JSON list of C-alpha atoms in Angstrom, two decimals:
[
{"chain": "A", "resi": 252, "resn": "UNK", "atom": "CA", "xyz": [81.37, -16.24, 111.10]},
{"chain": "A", "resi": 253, "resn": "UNK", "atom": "CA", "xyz": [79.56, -13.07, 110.97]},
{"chain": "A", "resi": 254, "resn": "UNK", "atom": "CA", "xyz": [81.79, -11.34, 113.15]},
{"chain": "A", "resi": 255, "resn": "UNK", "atom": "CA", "xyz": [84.34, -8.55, 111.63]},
{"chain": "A", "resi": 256, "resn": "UNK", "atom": "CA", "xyz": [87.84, -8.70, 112.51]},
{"chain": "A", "resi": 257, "resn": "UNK", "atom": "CA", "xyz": [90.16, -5.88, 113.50]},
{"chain": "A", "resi": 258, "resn": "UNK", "atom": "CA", "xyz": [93.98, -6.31, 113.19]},
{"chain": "A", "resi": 259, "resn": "UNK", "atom": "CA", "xyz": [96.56, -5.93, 114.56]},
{"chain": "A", "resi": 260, "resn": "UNK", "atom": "CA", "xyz": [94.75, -8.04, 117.90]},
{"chain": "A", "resi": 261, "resn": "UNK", "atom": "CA", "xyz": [97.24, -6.04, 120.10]},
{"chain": "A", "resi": 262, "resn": "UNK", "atom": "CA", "xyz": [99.32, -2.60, 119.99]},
{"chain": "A", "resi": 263, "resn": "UNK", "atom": "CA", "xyz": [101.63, -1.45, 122.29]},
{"chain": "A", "resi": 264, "resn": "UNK", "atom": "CA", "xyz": [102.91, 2.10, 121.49]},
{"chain": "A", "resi": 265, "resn": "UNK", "atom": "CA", "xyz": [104.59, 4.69, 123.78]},
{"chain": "A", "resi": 266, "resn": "UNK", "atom": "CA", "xyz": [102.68, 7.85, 124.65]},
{"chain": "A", "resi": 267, "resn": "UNK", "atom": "CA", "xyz": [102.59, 10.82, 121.59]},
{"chain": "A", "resi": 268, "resn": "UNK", "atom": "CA", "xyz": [102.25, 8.07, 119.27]},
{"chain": "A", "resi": 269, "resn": "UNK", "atom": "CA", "xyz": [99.56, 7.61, 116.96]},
{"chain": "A", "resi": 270, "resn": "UNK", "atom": "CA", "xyz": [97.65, 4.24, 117.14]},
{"chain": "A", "resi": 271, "resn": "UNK", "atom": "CA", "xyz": [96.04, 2.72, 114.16]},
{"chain": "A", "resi": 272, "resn": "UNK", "atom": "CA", "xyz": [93.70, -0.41, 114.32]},
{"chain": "A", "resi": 273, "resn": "UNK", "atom": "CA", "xyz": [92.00, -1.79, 110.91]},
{"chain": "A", "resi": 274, "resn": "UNK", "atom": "CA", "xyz": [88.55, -3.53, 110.83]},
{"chain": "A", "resi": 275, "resn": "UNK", "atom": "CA", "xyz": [87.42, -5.77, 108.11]},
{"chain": "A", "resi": 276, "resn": "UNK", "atom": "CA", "xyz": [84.42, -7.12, 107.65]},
{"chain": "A", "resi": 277, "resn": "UNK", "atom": "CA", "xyz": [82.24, -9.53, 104.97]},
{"chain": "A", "resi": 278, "resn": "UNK", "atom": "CA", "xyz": [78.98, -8.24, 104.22]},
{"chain": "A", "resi": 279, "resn": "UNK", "atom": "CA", "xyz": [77.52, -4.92, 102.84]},
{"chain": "A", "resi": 280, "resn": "UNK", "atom": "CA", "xyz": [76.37, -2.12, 105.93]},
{"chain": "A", "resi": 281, "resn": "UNK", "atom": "CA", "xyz": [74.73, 0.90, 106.26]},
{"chain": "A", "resi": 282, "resn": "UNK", "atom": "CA", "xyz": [77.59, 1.86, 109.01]},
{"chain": "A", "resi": 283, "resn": "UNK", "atom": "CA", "xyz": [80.20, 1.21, 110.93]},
{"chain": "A", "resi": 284, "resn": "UNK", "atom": "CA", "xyz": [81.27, 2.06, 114.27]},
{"chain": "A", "resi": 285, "resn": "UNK", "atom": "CA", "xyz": [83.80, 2.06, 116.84]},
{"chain": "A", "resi": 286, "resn": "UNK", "atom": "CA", "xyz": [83.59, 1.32, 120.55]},
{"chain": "A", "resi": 287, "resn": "UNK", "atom": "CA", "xyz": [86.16, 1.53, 123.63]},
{"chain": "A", "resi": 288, "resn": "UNK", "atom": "CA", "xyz": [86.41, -0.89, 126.51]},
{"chain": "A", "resi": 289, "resn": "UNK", "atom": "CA", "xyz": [88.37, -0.26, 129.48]},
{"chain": "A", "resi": 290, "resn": "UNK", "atom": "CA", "xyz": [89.42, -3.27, 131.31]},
{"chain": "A", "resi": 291, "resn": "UNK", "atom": "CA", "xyz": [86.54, -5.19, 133.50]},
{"chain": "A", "resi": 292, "resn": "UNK", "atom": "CA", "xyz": [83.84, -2.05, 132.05]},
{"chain": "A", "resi": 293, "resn": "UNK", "atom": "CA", "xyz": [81.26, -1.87, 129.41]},
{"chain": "A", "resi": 294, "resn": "UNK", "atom": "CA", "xyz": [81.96, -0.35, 126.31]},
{"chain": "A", "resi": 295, "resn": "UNK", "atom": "CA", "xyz": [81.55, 2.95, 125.03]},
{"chain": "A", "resi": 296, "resn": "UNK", "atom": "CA", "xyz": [80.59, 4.84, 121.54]},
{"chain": "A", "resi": 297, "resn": "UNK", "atom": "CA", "xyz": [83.14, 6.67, 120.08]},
{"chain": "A", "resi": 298, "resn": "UNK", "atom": "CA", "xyz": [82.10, 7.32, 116.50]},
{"chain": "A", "resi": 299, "resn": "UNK", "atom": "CA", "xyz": [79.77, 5.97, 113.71]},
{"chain": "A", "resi": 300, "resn": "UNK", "atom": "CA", "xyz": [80.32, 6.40, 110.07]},
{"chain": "A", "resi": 301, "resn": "UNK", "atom": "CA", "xyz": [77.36, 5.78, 107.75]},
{"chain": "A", "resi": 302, "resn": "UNK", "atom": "CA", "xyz": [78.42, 3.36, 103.96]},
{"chain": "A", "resi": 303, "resn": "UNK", "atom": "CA", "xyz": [78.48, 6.68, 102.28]},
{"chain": "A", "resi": 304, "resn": "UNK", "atom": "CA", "xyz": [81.02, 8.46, 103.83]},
{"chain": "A", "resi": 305, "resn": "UNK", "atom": "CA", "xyz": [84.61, 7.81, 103.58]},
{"chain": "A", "resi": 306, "resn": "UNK", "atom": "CA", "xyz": [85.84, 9.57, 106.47]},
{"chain": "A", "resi": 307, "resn": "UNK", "atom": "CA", "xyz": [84.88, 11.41, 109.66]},
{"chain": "A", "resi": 308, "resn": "UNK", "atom": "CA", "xyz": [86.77, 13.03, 112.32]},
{"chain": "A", "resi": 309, "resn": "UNK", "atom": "CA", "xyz": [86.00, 13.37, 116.03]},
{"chain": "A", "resi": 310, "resn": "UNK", "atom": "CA", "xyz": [89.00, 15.34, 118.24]},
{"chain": "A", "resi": 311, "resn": "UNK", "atom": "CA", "xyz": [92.17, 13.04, 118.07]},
{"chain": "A", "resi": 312, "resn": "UNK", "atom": "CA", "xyz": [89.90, 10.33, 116.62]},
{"chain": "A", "resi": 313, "resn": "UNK", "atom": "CA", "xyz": [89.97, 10.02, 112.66]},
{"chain": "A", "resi": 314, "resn": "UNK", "atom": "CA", "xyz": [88.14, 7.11, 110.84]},
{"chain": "A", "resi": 315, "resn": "UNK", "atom": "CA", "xyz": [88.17, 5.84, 107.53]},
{"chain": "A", "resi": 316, "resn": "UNK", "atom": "CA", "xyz": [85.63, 3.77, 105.67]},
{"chain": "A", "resi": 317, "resn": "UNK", "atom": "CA", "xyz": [86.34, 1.72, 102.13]},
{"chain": "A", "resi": 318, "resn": "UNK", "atom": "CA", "xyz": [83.50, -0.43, 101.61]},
{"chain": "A", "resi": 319, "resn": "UNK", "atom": "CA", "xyz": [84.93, -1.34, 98.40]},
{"chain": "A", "resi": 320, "resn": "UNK", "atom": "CA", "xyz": [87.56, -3.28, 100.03]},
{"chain": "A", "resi": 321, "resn": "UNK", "atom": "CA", "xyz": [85.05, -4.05, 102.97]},
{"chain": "A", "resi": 322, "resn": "UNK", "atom": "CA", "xyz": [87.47, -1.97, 105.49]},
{"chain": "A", "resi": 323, "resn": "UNK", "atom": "CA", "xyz": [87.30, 0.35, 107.98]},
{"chain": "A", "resi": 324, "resn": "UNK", "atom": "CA", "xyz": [90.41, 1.98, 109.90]},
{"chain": "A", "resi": 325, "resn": "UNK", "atom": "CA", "xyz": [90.68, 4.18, 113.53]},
{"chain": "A", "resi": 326, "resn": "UNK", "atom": "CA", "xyz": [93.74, 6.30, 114.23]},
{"chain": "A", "resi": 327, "resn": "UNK", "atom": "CA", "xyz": [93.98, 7.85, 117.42]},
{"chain": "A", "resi": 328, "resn": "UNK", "atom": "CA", "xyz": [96.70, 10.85, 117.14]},
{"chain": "A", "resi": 329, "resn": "UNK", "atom": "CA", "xyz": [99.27, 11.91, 119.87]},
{"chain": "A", "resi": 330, "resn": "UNK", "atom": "CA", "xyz": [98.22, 8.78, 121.75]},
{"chain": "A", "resi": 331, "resn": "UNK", "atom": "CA", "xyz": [97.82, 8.98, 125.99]},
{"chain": "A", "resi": 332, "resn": "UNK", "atom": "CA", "xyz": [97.93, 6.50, 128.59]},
{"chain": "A", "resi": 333, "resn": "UNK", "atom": "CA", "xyz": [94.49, 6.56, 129.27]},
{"chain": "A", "resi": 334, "resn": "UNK", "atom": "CA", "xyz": [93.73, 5.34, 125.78]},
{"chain": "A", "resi": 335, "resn": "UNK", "atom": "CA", "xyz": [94.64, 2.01, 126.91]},
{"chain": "A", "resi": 336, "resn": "UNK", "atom": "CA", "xyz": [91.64, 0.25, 126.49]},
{"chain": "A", "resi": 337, "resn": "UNK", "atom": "CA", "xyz": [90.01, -2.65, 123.97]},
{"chain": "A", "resi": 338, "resn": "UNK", "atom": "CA", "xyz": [88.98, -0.97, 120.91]},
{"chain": "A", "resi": 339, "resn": "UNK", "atom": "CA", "xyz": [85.72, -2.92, 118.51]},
{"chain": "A", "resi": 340, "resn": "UNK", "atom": "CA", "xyz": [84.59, -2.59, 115.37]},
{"chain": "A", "resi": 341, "resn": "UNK", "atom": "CA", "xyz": [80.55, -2.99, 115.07]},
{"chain": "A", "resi": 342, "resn": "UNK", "atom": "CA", "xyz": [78.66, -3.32, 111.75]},
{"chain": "A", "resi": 343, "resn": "UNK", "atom": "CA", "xyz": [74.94, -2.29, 111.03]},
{"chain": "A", "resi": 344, "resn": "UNK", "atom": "CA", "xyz": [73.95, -4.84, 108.26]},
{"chain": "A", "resi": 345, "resn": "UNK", "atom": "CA", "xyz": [70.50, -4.19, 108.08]},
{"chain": "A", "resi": 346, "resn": "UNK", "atom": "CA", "xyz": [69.50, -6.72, 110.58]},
{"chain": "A", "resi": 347, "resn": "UNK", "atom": "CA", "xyz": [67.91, -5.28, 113.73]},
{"chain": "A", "resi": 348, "resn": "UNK", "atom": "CA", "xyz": [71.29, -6.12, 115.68]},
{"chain": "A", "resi": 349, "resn": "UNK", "atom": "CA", "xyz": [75.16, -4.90, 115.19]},
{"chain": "A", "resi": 350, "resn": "UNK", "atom": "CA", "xyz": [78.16, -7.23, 114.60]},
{"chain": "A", "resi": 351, "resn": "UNK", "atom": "CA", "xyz": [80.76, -7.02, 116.70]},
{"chain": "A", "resi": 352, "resn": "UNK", "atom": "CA", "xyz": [84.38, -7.69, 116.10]},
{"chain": "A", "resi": 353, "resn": "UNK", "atom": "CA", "xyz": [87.18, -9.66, 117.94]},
{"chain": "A", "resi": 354, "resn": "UNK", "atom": "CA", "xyz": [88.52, -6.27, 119.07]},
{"chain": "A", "resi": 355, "resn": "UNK", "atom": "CA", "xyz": [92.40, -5.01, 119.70]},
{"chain": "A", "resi": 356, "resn": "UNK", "atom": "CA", "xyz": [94.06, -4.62, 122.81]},
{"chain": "A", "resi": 357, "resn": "UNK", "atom": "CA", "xyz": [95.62, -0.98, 122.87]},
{"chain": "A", "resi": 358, "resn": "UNK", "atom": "CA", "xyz": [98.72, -0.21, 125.47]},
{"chain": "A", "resi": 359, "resn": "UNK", "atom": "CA", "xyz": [99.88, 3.02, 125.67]},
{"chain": "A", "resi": 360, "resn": "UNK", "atom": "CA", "xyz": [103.02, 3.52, 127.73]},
{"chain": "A", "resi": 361, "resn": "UNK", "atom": "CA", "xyz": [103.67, 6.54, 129.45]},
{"chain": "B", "resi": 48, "resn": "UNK", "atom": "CA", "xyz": [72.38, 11.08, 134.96]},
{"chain": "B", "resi": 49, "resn": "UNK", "atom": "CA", "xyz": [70.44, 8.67, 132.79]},
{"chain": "B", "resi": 50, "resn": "UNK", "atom": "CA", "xyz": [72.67, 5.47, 132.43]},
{"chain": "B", "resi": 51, "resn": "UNK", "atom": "CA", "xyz": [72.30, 1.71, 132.40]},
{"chain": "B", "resi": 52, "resn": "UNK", "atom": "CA", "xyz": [72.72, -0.18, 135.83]},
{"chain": "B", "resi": 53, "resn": "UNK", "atom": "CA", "xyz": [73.88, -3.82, 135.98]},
{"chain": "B", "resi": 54, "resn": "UNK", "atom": "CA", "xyz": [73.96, -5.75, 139.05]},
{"chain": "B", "resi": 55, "resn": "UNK", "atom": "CA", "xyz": [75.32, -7.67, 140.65]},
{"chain": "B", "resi": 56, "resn": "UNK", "atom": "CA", "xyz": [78.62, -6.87, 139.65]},
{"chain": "B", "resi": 57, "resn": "UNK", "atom": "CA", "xyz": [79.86, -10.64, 140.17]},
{"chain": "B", "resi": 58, "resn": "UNK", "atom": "CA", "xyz": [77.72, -13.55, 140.34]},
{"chain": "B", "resi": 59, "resn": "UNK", "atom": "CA", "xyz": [78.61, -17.35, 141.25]},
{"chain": "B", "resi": 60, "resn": "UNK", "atom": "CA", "xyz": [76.48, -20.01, 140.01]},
{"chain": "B", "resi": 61, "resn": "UNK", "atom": "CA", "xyz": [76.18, -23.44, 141.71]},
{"chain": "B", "resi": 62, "resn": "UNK", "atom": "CA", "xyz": [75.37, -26.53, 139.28]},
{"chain": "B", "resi": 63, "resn": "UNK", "atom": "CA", "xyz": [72.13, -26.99, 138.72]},
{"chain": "B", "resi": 64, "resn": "UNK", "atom": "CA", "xyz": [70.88, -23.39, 139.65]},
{"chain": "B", "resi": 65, "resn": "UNK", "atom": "CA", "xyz": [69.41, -20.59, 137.61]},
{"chain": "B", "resi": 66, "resn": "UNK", "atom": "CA", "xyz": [70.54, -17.34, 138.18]},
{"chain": "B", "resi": 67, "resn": "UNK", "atom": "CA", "xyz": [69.23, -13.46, 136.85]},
{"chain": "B", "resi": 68, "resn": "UNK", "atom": "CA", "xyz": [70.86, -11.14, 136.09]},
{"chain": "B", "resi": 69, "resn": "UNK", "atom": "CA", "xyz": [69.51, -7.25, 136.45]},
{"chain": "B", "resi": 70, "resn": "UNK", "atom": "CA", "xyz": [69.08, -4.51, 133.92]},
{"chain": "B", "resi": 71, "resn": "UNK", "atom": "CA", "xyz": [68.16, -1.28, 134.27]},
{"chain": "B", "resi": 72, "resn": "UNK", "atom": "CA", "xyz": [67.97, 2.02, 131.92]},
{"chain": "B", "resi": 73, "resn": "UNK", "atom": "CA", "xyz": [66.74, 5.58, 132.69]},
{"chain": "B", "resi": 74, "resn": "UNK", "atom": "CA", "xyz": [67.51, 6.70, 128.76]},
{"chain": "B", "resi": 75, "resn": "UNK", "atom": "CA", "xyz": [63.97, 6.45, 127.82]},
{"chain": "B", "resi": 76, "resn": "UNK", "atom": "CA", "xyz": [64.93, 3.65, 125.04]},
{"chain": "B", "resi": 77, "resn": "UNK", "atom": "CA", "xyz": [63.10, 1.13, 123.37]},
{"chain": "B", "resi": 78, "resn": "UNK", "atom": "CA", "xyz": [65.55, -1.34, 122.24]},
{"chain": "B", "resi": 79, "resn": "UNK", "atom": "CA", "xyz": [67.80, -2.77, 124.82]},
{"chain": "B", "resi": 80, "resn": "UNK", "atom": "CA", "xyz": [70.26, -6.07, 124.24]},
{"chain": "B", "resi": 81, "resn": "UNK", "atom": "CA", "xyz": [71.80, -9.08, 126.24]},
{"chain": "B", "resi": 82, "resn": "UNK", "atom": "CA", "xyz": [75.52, -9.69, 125.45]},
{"chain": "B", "resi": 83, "resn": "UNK", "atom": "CA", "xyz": [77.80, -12.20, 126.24]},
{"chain": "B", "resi": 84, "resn": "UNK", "atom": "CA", "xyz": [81.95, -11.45, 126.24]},
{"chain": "B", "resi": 85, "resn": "UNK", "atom": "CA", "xyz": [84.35, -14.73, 126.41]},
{"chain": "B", "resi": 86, "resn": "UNK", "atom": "CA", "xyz": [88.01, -13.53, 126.82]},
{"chain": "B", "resi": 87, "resn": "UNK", "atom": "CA", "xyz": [89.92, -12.43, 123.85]},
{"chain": "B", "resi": 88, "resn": "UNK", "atom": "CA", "xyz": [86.41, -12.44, 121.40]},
{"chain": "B", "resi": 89, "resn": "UNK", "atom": "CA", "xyz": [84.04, -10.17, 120.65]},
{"chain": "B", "resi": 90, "resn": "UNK", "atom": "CA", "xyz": [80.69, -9.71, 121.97]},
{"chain": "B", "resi": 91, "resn": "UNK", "atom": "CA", "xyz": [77.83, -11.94, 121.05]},
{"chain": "B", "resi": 92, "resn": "UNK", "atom": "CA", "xyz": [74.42, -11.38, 120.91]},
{"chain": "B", "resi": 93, "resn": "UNK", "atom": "CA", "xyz": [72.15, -13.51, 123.97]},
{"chain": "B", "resi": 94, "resn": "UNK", "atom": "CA", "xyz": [68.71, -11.74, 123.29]},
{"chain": "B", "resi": 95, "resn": "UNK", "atom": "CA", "xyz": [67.10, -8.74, 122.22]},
{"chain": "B", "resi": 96, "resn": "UNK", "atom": "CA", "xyz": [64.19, -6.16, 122.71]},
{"chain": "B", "resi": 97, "resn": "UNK", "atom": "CA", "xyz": [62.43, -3.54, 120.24]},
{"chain": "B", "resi": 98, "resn": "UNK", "atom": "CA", "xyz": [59.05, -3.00, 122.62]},
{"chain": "B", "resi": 99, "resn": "UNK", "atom": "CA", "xyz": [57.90, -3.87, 126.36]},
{"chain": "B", "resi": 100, "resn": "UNK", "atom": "CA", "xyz": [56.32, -7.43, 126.02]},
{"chain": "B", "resi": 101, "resn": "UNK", "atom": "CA", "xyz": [58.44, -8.24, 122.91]},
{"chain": "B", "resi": 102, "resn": "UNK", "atom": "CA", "xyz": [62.14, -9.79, 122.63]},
{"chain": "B", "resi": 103, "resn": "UNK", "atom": "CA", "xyz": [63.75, -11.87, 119.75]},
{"chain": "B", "resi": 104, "resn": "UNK", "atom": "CA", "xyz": [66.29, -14.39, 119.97]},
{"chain": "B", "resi": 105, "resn": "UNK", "atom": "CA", "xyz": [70.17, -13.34, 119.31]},
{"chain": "B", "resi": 106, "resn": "UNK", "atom": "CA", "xyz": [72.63, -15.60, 117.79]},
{"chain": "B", "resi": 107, "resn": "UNK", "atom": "CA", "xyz": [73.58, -17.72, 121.15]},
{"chain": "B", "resi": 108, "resn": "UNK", "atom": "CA", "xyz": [70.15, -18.05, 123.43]},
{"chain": "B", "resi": 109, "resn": "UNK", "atom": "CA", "xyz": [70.16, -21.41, 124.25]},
{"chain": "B", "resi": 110, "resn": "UNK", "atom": "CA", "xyz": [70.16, -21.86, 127.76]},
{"chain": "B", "resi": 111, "resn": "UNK", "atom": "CA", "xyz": [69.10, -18.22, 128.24]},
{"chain": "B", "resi": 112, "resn": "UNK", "atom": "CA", "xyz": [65.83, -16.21, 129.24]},
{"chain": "B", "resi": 113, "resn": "UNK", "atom": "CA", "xyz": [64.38, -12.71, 129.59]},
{"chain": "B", "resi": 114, "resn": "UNK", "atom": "CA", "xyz": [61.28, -10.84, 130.27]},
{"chain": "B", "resi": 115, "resn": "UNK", "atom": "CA", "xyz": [60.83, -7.07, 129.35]},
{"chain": "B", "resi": 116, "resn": "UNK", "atom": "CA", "xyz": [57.54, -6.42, 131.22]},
{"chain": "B", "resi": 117, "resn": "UNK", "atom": "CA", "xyz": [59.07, -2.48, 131.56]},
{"chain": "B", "resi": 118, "resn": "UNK", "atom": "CA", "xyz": [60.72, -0.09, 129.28]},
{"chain": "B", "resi": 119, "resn": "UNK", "atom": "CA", "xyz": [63.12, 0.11, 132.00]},
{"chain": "B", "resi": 120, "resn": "UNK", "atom": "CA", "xyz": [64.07, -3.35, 132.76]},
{"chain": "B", "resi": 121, "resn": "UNK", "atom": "CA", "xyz": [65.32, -6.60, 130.33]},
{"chain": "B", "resi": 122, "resn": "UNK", "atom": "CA", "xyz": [66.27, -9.16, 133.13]},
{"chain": "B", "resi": 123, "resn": "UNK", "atom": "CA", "xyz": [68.53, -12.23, 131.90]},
{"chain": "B", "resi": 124, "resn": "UNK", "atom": "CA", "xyz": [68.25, -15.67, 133.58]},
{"chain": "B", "resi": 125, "resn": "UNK", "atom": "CA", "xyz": [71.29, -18.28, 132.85]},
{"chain": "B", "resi": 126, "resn": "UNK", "atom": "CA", "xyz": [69.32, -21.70, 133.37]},
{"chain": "B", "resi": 127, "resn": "UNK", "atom": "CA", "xyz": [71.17, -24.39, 134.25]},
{"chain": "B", "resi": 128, "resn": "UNK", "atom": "CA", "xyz": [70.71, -25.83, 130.66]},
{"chain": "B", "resi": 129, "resn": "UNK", "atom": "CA", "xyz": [73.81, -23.57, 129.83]},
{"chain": "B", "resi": 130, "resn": "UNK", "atom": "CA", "xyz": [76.74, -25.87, 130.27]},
{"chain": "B", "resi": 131, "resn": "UNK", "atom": "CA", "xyz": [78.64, -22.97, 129.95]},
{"chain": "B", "resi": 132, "resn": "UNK", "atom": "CA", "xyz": [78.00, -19.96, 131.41]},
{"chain": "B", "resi": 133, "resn": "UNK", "atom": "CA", "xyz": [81.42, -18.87, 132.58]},
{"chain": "B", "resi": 134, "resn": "UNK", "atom": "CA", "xyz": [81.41, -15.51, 131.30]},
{"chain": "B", "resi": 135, "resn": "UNK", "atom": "CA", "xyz": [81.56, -11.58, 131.09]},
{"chain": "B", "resi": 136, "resn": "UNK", "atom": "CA", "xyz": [77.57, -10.40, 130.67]},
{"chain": "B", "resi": 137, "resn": "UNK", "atom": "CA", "xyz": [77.03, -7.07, 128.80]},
{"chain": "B", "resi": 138, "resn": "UNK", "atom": "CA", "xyz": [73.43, -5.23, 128.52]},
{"chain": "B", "resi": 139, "resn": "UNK", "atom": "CA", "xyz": [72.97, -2.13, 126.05]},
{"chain": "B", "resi": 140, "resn": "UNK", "atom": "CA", "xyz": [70.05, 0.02, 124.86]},
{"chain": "B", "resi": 141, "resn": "UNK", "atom": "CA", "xyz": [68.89, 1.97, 121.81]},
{"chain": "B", "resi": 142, "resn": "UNK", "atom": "CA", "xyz": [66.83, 4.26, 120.75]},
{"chain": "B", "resi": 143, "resn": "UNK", "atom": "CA", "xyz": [64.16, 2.00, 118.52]},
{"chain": "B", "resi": 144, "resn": "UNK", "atom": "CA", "xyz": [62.96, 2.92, 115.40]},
{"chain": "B", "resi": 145, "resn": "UNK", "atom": "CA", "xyz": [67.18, 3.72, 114.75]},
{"chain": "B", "resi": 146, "resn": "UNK", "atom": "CA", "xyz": [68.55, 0.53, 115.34]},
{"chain": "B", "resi": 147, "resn": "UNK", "atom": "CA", "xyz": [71.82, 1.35, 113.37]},
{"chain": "B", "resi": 148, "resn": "UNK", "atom": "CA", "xyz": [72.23, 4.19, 115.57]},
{"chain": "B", "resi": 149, "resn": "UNK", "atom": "CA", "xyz": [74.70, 3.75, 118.93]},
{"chain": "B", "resi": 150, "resn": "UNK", "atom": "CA", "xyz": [74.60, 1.57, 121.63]},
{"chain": "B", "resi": 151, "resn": "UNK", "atom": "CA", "xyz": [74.68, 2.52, 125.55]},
{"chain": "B", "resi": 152, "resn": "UNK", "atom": "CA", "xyz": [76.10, -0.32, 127.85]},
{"chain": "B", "resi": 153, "resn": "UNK", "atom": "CA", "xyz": [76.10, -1.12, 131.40]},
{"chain": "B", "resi": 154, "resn": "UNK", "atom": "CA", "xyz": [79.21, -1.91, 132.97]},
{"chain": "B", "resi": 155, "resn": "UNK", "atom": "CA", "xyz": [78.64, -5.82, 133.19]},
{"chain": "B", "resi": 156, "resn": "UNK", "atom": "CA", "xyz": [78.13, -8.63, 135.44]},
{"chain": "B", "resi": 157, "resn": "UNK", "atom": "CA", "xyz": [81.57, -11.11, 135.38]},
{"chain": "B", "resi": 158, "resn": "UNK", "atom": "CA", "xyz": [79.16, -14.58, 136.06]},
{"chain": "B", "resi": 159, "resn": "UNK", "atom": "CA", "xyz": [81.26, -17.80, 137.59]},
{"chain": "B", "resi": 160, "resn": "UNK", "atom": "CA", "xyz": [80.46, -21.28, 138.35]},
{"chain": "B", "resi": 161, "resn": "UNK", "atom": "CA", "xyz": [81.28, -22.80, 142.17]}
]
């Protein structure tokens, strides 16, 4: 399969917590990038991190990118309840689509 | 506000029928995509569109159609050749020309059989 995987598939953590999801995937990229789906909605952009950087930072959001080991992580810091959501990994491979992943299921309890 | 605009929101299907499903975009993009969502996977691709009166195949489009006869609109029709077409129906656009760049989705149209 072309599609990346992110682990762990679910997460529950308790509000102030920091949640971290990994992606792996099996091909080379020229980025990687990170959506959010709330339940029953489409998803949304959070961040995008090109093969040559290693990590970028958006407010609570901090990703990292090892394309050595074919990896990409997403910590969210001081976590709320409205994170809860679906969280994907989506690699640009040079094709003229993105692969998405399996996604994890985030729960944060207030 | 530009967005994309899906609709219906839910659709039933009898046996036998065809059904489209809309897709609209005030973003001014070039590119816009047909996804399909099965619970607990990720999203796969259906069809997809560069330029008006051009689309390409995704990985899963058996059983599927579009059109793009407007920038604005990439209509999908689930033909009754898909056996299967129980599902949660995602459409996206892009700016072309950056296809690695982000994508912008609608908020989906949850498609059941009667």
């Amino acid at each position: 399969s072309q599609q990346g995987e992110e682990d762990p598939q679910a997460l529950s953590i308790q509000e102030g917590e920091n949640a971290t999801m990994n992606c792996s995937y099996k091909t080379s990229i020229n980025n990687l990038q990170w959506y959010r789906q709330n339940s029953g909605r489409g998803l949304v952009h959070l961040i995008l991190i090109r093969s040559n950087e290693r990590e970028k930072h958006s407010g609570r959001l901090r990703v990292t990118l090892d394309t050595s080991k074919k990896s990409s992580s997403l910590l969210i810091t001081a976590s709320r309840a409205a994170d809860t959501a679906s969280y994907f990994c989506a690699t640009d491979q040079g094709t003229d689509k993105l692969i998405f992943g399996t996604g994890t299921r985030l729960q944060v309890f207030p | 506000d530009g967005g994309i605009t899906q609709s219906p929101k839910y659709l039933f299907r009898k046996e036998g029928q065809n059904v489209t499903l809309s897709c609209e975009q005030n973003l001014n993009h070039d590119a816009m995509y047909w996804y399909r969502q099965d619970p607990g996977q990720g999203l796969r691709l259906i069809y997809y569109s560069q330029i008006v009166n051009d689309f390409q195949k995704g990985d899963i489009a058996e059983g599927y159609s579009v059109s793009r006869e407007k920038k604005e609109s990439f209509p999908l029709t689930v033909t009754s050749a898909q056996k299967n077409p129980t599902a949660f129906y995602l459409c996206a656009s892009s700016t072309a020309g950056t296809l690695s760049m982000s994508q912008h989705f609608g908020d989906g149209t949850r498609l059941s059989i009667l």
